[in-house]
PDB file of C-alpha atoms in Angstrom:
ATOM      1  CA  MET A   1      90.329 172.754 160.407  1.00  0.00           C
ATOM      2  CA  SER A   2      93.981 171.682 159.113  1.00  0.00           C
ATOM      3  CA  ARG A   3      93.236 173.700 155.650  1.00  0.00           C
ATOM      4  CA  LEU A   4      92.443 176.808 157.365  1.00  0.00           C
ATOM      5  CA  GLU A   5      94.919 176.361 159.073  1.00  0.00           C
ATOM      6  CA  LYS A   6      97.576 175.712 156.444  1.00  0.00           C
ATOM      7  CA  ALA A   7      96.485 179.073 155.237  1.00  0.00           C
ATOM      8  CA  GLY A   8      97.409 180.817 158.186  1.00  0.00           C
ATOM      9  CA  TYR A   9      94.360 180.965 160.176  1.00  0.00           C
ATOM     10  CA  HIS A  10      94.073 180.765 164.221  1.00  0.00           C
ATOM     11  CA  ALA A  11      91.865 180.952 167.317  1.00  0.00           C
ATOM     12  CA  ALA A  12      92.312 182.178 170.476  1.00  0.00           C
ATOM     13  CA  LEU A  13      89.956 182.798 173.472  1.00  0.00           C
ATOM     14  CA  VAL A  14      89.387 186.453 175.043  1.00  0.00           C
ATOM     15  CA  ASP A  15      87.263 187.883 178.107  1.00  0.00           C
ATOM     16  CA  VAL A  16      85.020 190.241 176.920  1.00  0.00           C
ATOM     17  CA  ALA A  17      86.105 192.384 180.121  1.00  0.00           C
ATOM     18  CA  ALA A  18      89.620 192.405 178.617  1.00  0.00           C
ATOM     19  CA  LEU A  19      88.348 193.862 175.229  1.00  0.00           C
ATOM     20  CA  ASP A  20      90.080 197.389 174.733  1.00  0.00           C
ATOM     21  CA  GLU A  21      88.010 200.108 172.419  1.00  0.00           C
ATOM     22  CA  SER A  22      90.055 199.285 169.508  1.00  0.00           C
ATOM     23  CA  GLY A  23      89.880 195.342 170.204  1.00  0.00           C
ATOM     24  CA  THR A  24      85.773 195.859 170.316  1.00  0.00           C
ATOM     25  CA  ARG A  25      85.841 197.954 167.148  1.00  0.00           C
ATOM     26  CA  GLU A  26      87.613 195.708 165.698  1.00  0.00           C
ATOM     27  CA  LEU A  27      84.721 193.005 166.066  1.00  0.00           C
ATOM     28  CA  GLU A  28      82.414 195.088 165.327  1.00  0.00           C
ATOM     29  CA  SER A  29      83.082 195.830 161.835  1.00  0.00           C
ATOM     30  CA  ALA A  30      83.732 191.790 161.261  1.00  0.00           C
ATOM     31  CA  SER A  31      79.925 191.760 162.757  1.00  0.00           C
ATOM     32  CA  GLN A  32      78.960 194.690 160.062  1.00  0.00           C
ATOM     33  CA  LEU A  33      80.962 193.428 157.022  1.00  0.00           C
ATOM     34  CA  TRP A  34      78.703 190.000 158.171  1.00  0.00           C
ATOM     35  CA  ARG A  35      75.103 191.269 157.994  1.00  0.00           C
ATOM     36  CA  TYR A  36      76.268 193.745 154.880  1.00  0.00           C
ATOM     37  CA  GLY A  37      73.369 196.093 155.548  1.00  0.00           C
ATOM     38  CA  GLU A  38      70.951 194.096 157.166  1.00  0.00           C
ATOM     39  CA  VAL A  39      69.457 194.795 160.896  1.00  0.00           C
ATOM     40  CA  GLU A  40      70.591 193.027 164.139  1.00  0.00           C
ATOM     41  CA  ARG A  41      68.457 189.842 163.601  1.00  0.00           C
ATOM     42  CA  GLY A  42      67.797 187.142 166.390  1.00  0.00           C
ATOM     43  CA  PHE A  43      67.084 188.535 169.657  1.00  0.00           C
ATOM     44  CA  SER A  44      66.390 185.252 171.754  1.00  0.00           C
ATOM     45  CA  MET A  45      70.088 184.241 170.777  1.00  0.00           C
ATOM     46  CA  ALA A  46      71.815 187.371 170.199  1.00  0.00           C
ATOM     47  CA  MET A  47      71.710 188.390 174.318  1.00  0.00           C
ATOM     48  CA  ASP A  48      74.426 190.936 175.369  1.00  0.00           C
ATOM     49  CA  SER A  49      75.986 193.251 173.540  1.00  0.00           C
ATOM     50  CA  LEU A  50      80.390 193.393 173.477  1.00  0.00           C
ATOM     51  CA  ARG A  51      80.336 196.315 175.032  1.00  0.00           C
ATOM     52  CA  CYS A  52      79.123 196.406 178.487  1.00  0.00           C
ATOM     53  CA  GLU A  53      79.317 199.135 181.203  1.00  0.00           C
ATOM     54  CA  GLU A  54      78.302 196.087 184.287  1.00  0.00           C
ATOM     55  CA  ARG A  55      78.813 192.803 184.148  1.00  0.00           C
ATOM     56  CA  CYS A  56      81.129 191.938 181.655  1.00  0.00           C
ATOM     57  CA  GLU A  57      81.375 187.933 182.054  1.00  0.00           C
ATOM     58  CA  GLY A  58      80.938 187.035 178.350  1.00  0.00           C
ATOM     59  CA  ALA A  59      84.001 185.755 176.365  1.00  0.00           C
ATOM     60  CA  VAL A  60      84.284 185.939 172.439  1.00  0.00           C
ATOM     61  CA  VAL A  61      86.464 183.004 170.418  1.00  0.00           C
ATOM     62  CA  VAL A  62      88.241 185.203 167.921  1.00  0.00           C
ATOM     63  CA  ALA A  63      89.844 183.853 164.254  1.00  0.00           C
ATOM     64  CA  ARG A  64      92.601 185.831 162.343  1.00  0.00           C
ATOM     65  CA  ASP A  65      94.011 185.136 159.602  1.00  0.00           C
ATOM     66  CA  GLY A  66      98.326 184.994 159.039  1.00  0.00           C
ATOM     67  CA  GLU A  67      98.281 188.913 158.951  1.00  0.00           C
ATOM     68  CA  GLY A  68      97.006 189.021 162.257  1.00  0.00           C
ATOM     69  CA  VAL A  69      93.212 190.591 161.066  1.00  0.00           C
ATOM     70  CA  ILE A  70      90.136 189.913 162.821  1.00  0.00           C
ATOM     71  CA  ARG A  71      88.188 187.468 160.128  1.00  0.00           C
ATOM     72  CA  GLY A  72      85.294 186.352 162.568  1.00  0.00           C
ATOM     73  CA  PHE A  73      84.343 185.208 165.724  1.00  0.00           C
ATOM     74  CA  ILE A  74      81.525 183.758 167.564  1.00  0.00           C
ATOM     75  CA  HIS A  75      80.439 185.298 171.329  1.00  0.00           C
ATOM     76  CA  PHE A  76      79.340 183.415 174.222  1.00  0.00           C
ATOM     77  CA  VAL A  77      77.668 184.498 177.403  1.00  0.00           C
ATOM     78  CA  PRO A  78      77.709 182.555 180.719  1.00  0.00           C
ATOM     79  CA  THR A  79      75.042 180.554 181.349  1.00  0.00           C
ATOM     80  CA  TYR A  80      74.723 180.598 185.196  1.00  0.00           C
ATOM     81  CA  GLY A  81      74.205 177.521 187.870  1.00  0.00           C
ATOM     82  CA  ARG A  82      76.480 175.444 186.092  1.00  0.00           C
ATOM     83  CA  PRO A  83      79.831 175.572 184.328  1.00  0.00           C
ATOM     84  CA  ALA A  84      78.584 176.246 180.479  1.00  0.00           C
ATOM     85  CA  MET A  85      78.403 179.178 178.068  1.00  0.00           C
ATOM     86  CA  SER A  86      75.968 179.638 175.565  1.00  0.00           C
ATOM     87  CA  LEU A  87      76.295 181.145 172.149  1.00  0.00           C
ATOM     88  CA  SER A  88      75.375 184.767 171.408  1.00  0.00           C
ATOM     89  CA  VAL A  89      76.583 185.543 167.699  1.00  0.00           C
ATOM     90  CA  MET A  90      78.234 184.344 165.599  1.00  0.00           C
ATOM     91  CA  ARG A  91      80.348 186.570 162.842  1.00  0.00           C
ATOM     92  CA  ARG A  92      83.127 185.919 159.906  1.00  0.00           C
ATOM     93  CA  ASP A  93      83.859 188.198 156.742  1.00  0.00           C
ATOM     94  CA  ARG A  94      81.932 187.349 153.931  1.00  0.00           C
ATOM     95  CA  GLU A  95      85.478 186.746 151.805  1.00  0.00           C
ATOM     96  CA  THR A  96      86.504 183.979 154.230  1.00  0.00           C
ATOM     97  CA  PRO A  97      87.270 180.776 153.224  1.00  0.00           C
ATOM     98  CA  ASN A  98      83.950 178.148 153.844  1.00  0.00           C
ATOM     99  CA  GLY A  99      84.009 176.371 157.007  1.00  0.00           C
ATOM    100  CA  LEU A 100      85.000 179.273 159.124  1.00  0.00           C
ATOM    101  CA  MET A 101      82.540 178.245 161.396  1.00  0.00           C
ATOM    102  CA  GLU A 102      82.817 175.579 162.068  1.00  0.00           C
ATOM    103  CA  PHE A 103      86.953 175.793 162.525  1.00  0.00           C
ATOM    104  CA  LEU A 104      85.917 178.447 165.222  1.00  0.00           C
ATOM    105  CA  VAL A 105      83.743 176.108 166.531  1.00  0.00           C
ATOM    106  CA  VAL A 106      85.412 173.049 167.056  1.00  0.00           C
ATOM    107  CA  ARG A 107      88.338 175.697 168.550  1.00  0.00           C
ATOM    108  CA  ALA A 108      85.641 176.984 170.775  1.00  0.00           C
ATOM    109  CA  ILE A 109      85.113 173.913 172.018  1.00  0.00           C
ATOM    110  CA  GLU A 110      88.692 173.211 172.336  1.00  0.00           C
ATOM    111  CA  LEU A 111      89.518 176.403 174.031  1.00  0.00           C
ATOM    112  CA  MET A 112      86.392 176.423 176.268  1.00  0.00           C
ATOM    113  CA  ARG A 113      87.401 172.910 177.758  1.00  0.00           C
ATOM    114  CA  THR A 114      90.758 174.519 178.768  1.00  0.00           C
ATOM    115  CA  ALA A 115      89.233 176.809 180.461  1.00  0.00           C
ATOM    116  CA  GLY A 116      86.953 174.269 182.583  1.00  0.00           C
ATOM    117  CA  VAL A 117      83.444 175.524 180.979  1.00  0.00           C
ATOM    118  CA  GLU A 118      81.996 171.949 180.623  1.00  0.00           C
ATOM    119  CA  GLU A 119      78.651 172.366 177.982  1.00  0.00           C
ATOM    120  CA  LEU A 120      78.579 175.012 175.038  1.00  0.00           C
ATOM    121  CA  SER A 121      75.195 175.633 173.826  1.00  0.00           C
ATOM    122  CA  LEU A 122      74.820 176.211 169.873  1.00  0.00           C
ATOM    123  CA  ASN A 123      72.279 177.739 167.614  1.00  0.00           C
ATOM    124  CA  PHE A 124      68.627 176.064 168.307  1.00  0.00           C
ATOM    125  CA  ALA A 125      66.763 174.894 165.157  1.00  0.00           C
ATOM    126  CA  ALA A 126      63.081 175.731 165.756  1.00  0.00           C
ATOM    127  CA  PHE A 127      60.380 173.272 164.055  1.00  0.00           C
ATOM    128  CA  ALA A 128      63.465 170.831 163.522  1.00  0.00           C
ATOM    129  CA  ARG A 129      62.155 168.289 165.208  1.00  0.00           C
ATOM    130  CA  PHE A 130      58.808 168.598 163.680  1.00  0.00           C
ATOM    131  CA  MET A 131      60.804 167.935 160.039  1.00  0.00           C
ATOM    132  CA  HIS A 132      62.756 165.581 160.690  1.00  0.00           C
ATOM    133  CA  ARG A 133      61.190 163.438 163.736  1.00  0.00           C
ATOM    134  CA  PRO A 134      57.424 164.019 163.866  1.00  0.00           C
ATOM    135  CA  ARG A 135      55.559 161.882 166.594  1.00  0.00           C
ATOM    136  CA  ASN A 136      52.191 162.511 165.595  1.00  0.00           C
ATOM    137  CA  PRO A 137      49.488 163.146 162.617  1.00  0.00           C
ATOM    138  CA  ALA A 138      49.609 166.810 164.311  1.00  0.00           C
ATOM    139  CA  GLU A 139      53.252 166.976 164.461  1.00  0.00           C
ATOM    140  CA  ARG A 140      53.838 165.750 160.525  1.00  0.00           C
ATOM    141  CA  VAL A 141      51.499 168.667 159.755  1.00  0.00           C
ATOM    142  CA  VAL A 142      53.421 171.600 161.693  1.00  0.00           C
ATOM    143  CA  GLY A 143      56.364 169.420 159.527  1.00  0.00           C
ATOM    144  CA  ARG A 144      54.978 170.266 156.481  1.00  0.00           C
ATOM    145  CA  LEU A 145      54.365 174.054 156.827  1.00  0.00           C
ATOM    146  CA  ALA A 146      57.669 174.561 158.683  1.00  0.00           C
ATOM    147  CA  ARG A 147      59.060 172.893 155.326  1.00  0.00           C
ATOM    148  CA  LEU A 148      57.115 175.993 153.434  1.00  0.00           C
ATOM    149  CA  MET A 149      58.862 178.478 156.158  1.00  0.00           C
ATOM    150  CA  ASN A 150      62.214 176.985 155.562  1.00  0.00           C
ATOM    151  CA  PRO A 151      63.756 179.466 152.762  1.00  0.00           C
ATOM    152  CA  TYR A 152      62.430 182.404 154.992  1.00  0.00           C
ATOM    153  CA  PHE A 153      64.233 181.121 158.071  1.00  0.00           C
ATOM    154  CA  GLN A 154      66.477 178.736 157.913  1.00  0.00           C
ATOM    155  CA  ILE A 155      65.292 176.181 159.574  1.00  0.00           C
ATOM    156  CA  GLU A 156      67.023 173.209 158.024  1.00  0.00           C
ATOM    157  CA  SER A 157      70.821 174.903 157.775  1.00  0.00           C
ATOM    158  CA  LEU A 158      70.521 175.566 161.449  1.00  0.00           C
ATOM    159  CA  TYR A 159      69.656 171.980 161.949  1.00  0.00           C
ATOM    160  CA  ARG A 160      72.893 170.539 159.594  1.00  0.00           C
ATOM    161  CA  PHE A 161      74.738 173.092 161.092  1.00  0.00           C
ATOM    162  CA  ASN A 162      74.742 172.162 164.236  1.00  0.00           C
ATOM    163  CA  ALA A 163      74.511 168.549 163.540  1.00  0.00           C
ATOM    164  CA  LYS A 164      77.792 168.384 162.222  1.00  0.00           C
ATOM    165  CA  PHE A 165      78.890 169.247 165.631  1.00  0.00           C
ATOM    166  CA  GLN A 166      77.156 165.587 167.032  1.00  0.00           C
ATOM    167  CA  PRO A 167      75.326 167.426 169.707  1.00  0.00           C
ATOM    168  CA  ARG A 168      72.916 166.681 172.322  1.00  0.00           C
ATOM    169  CA  TRP A 169      69.501 168.181 171.846  1.00  0.00           C
ATOM    170  CA  GLU A 170      67.506 169.488 174.594  1.00  0.00           C
ATOM    171  CA  PRO A 171      64.352 170.434 173.415  1.00  0.00           C
ATOM    172  CA  ARG A 172      62.953 174.394 173.883  1.00  0.00           C
ATOM    173  CA  TYR A 173      59.670 175.567 174.280  1.00  0.00           C
ATOM    174  CA  LEU A 174      57.201 178.373 173.611  1.00  0.00           C
ATOM    175  CA  ALA A 175      54.998 179.562 176.318  1.00  0.00           C
ATOM    176  CA  TYR A 176      51.742 180.556 176.082  1.00  0.00           C
ATOM    177  CA  GLU A 177      48.103 180.979 178.047  1.00  0.00           C
ATOM    178  CA  ARG A 178      45.590 180.557 175.787  1.00  0.00           C
ATOM    179  CA  ALA A 179      45.292 179.200 172.241  1.00  0.00           C
ATOM    180  CA  ARG A 180      43.365 181.400 171.267  1.00  0.00           C
ATOM    181  CA  ARG A 181      46.581 184.067 172.497  1.00  0.00           C
ATOM    182  CA  LEU A 182      49.141 181.635 170.008  1.00  0.00           C
ATOM    183  CA  PRO A 183      48.914 183.421 166.620  1.00  0.00           C
ATOM    184  CA  ARG A 184      49.493 187.022 169.141  1.00  0.00           C
ATOM    185  CA  VAL A 185      52.764 185.465 170.634  1.00  0.00           C
ATOM    186  CA  GLY A 186      54.198 183.905 167.420  1.00  0.00           C
ATOM    187  CA  LEU A 187      53.307 187.516 165.346  1.00  0.00           C
ATOM    188  CA  ALA A 188      55.552 188.943 168.708  1.00  0.00           C
ATOM    189  CA  ALA A 189      58.478 186.545 168.621  1.00  0.00           C
ATOM    190  CA  MET A 190      58.504 187.304 164.975  1.00  0.00           C
ATOM    191  CA  TRP A 191      58.917 190.743 166.107  1.00  0.00           C
ATOM    192  CA  ALA A 192      61.263 190.135 168.361  1.00  0.00           C
ATOM    193  CA  GLU A 193      63.590 188.142 166.599  1.00  0.00           C
ATOM    194  CA  GLY A 194      63.141 190.350 163.535  1.00  0.00           C
ATOM    195  CA  GLN A 195      61.870 188.123 161.293  1.00  0.00           C
ATOM    196  CA  LEU A 196      59.100 190.261 160.006  1.00  0.00           C
ATOM    197  CA  PRO A 197      58.987 194.062 160.138  1.00  0.00           C
ATOM    198  CA  LYS A 198      56.987 195.279 163.181  1.00  0.00           C
ATOM    199  CA  PRO A 199      54.060 197.797 161.673  1.00  0.00           C
ATOM    200  CA  VAL A 200      54.504 201.204 162.710  1.00  0.00           C
ATOM    201  CA  ILE A 201      51.437 203.018 164.286  1.00  0.00           C
ATOM    202  CA  ARG A 202      51.230 206.909 163.525  1.00  0.00           C
TER     203      ARG A 202
END
């Protein structure tokens, strides 16, 4: 953090409802630079838009450089029922120094705490427990398969990024009705996440 602060970077917490058109366009421009022409991915995490017509209860933590230009941001949406926020998207200009996302997460924790938020939920790293802490032979098999798929789904990098902040790990579940339907459920989930191209039926 000190390295980025010395370089002139600073962060601020902004309510999505307070964004004007100019500010929204700046954030969208940073998002486009991050995607680098790729389509939006991550349905289960990208839960909301920066543009909303009715309930605008999200917040963004915005990083600006020494000249005041937006170089990255993290978007959070509320977790209703308790004072908590959940990560929606993380974006940065690819030309920014390494460590900007870590800088933003730490500043988000500090700024949100001041705003009365008691808990932040970051990325979830699917199958990471099977890779690092399997409980039985079946889970070890799943872990080996996850390692094979890791280059395509960035499981390990998400796990290592989250682990930097010494989080409290919470389990997440995939629900399905019958075992024979699990392949279809998994395929639909990957289509929704943008991890696999969805076939076009003509």
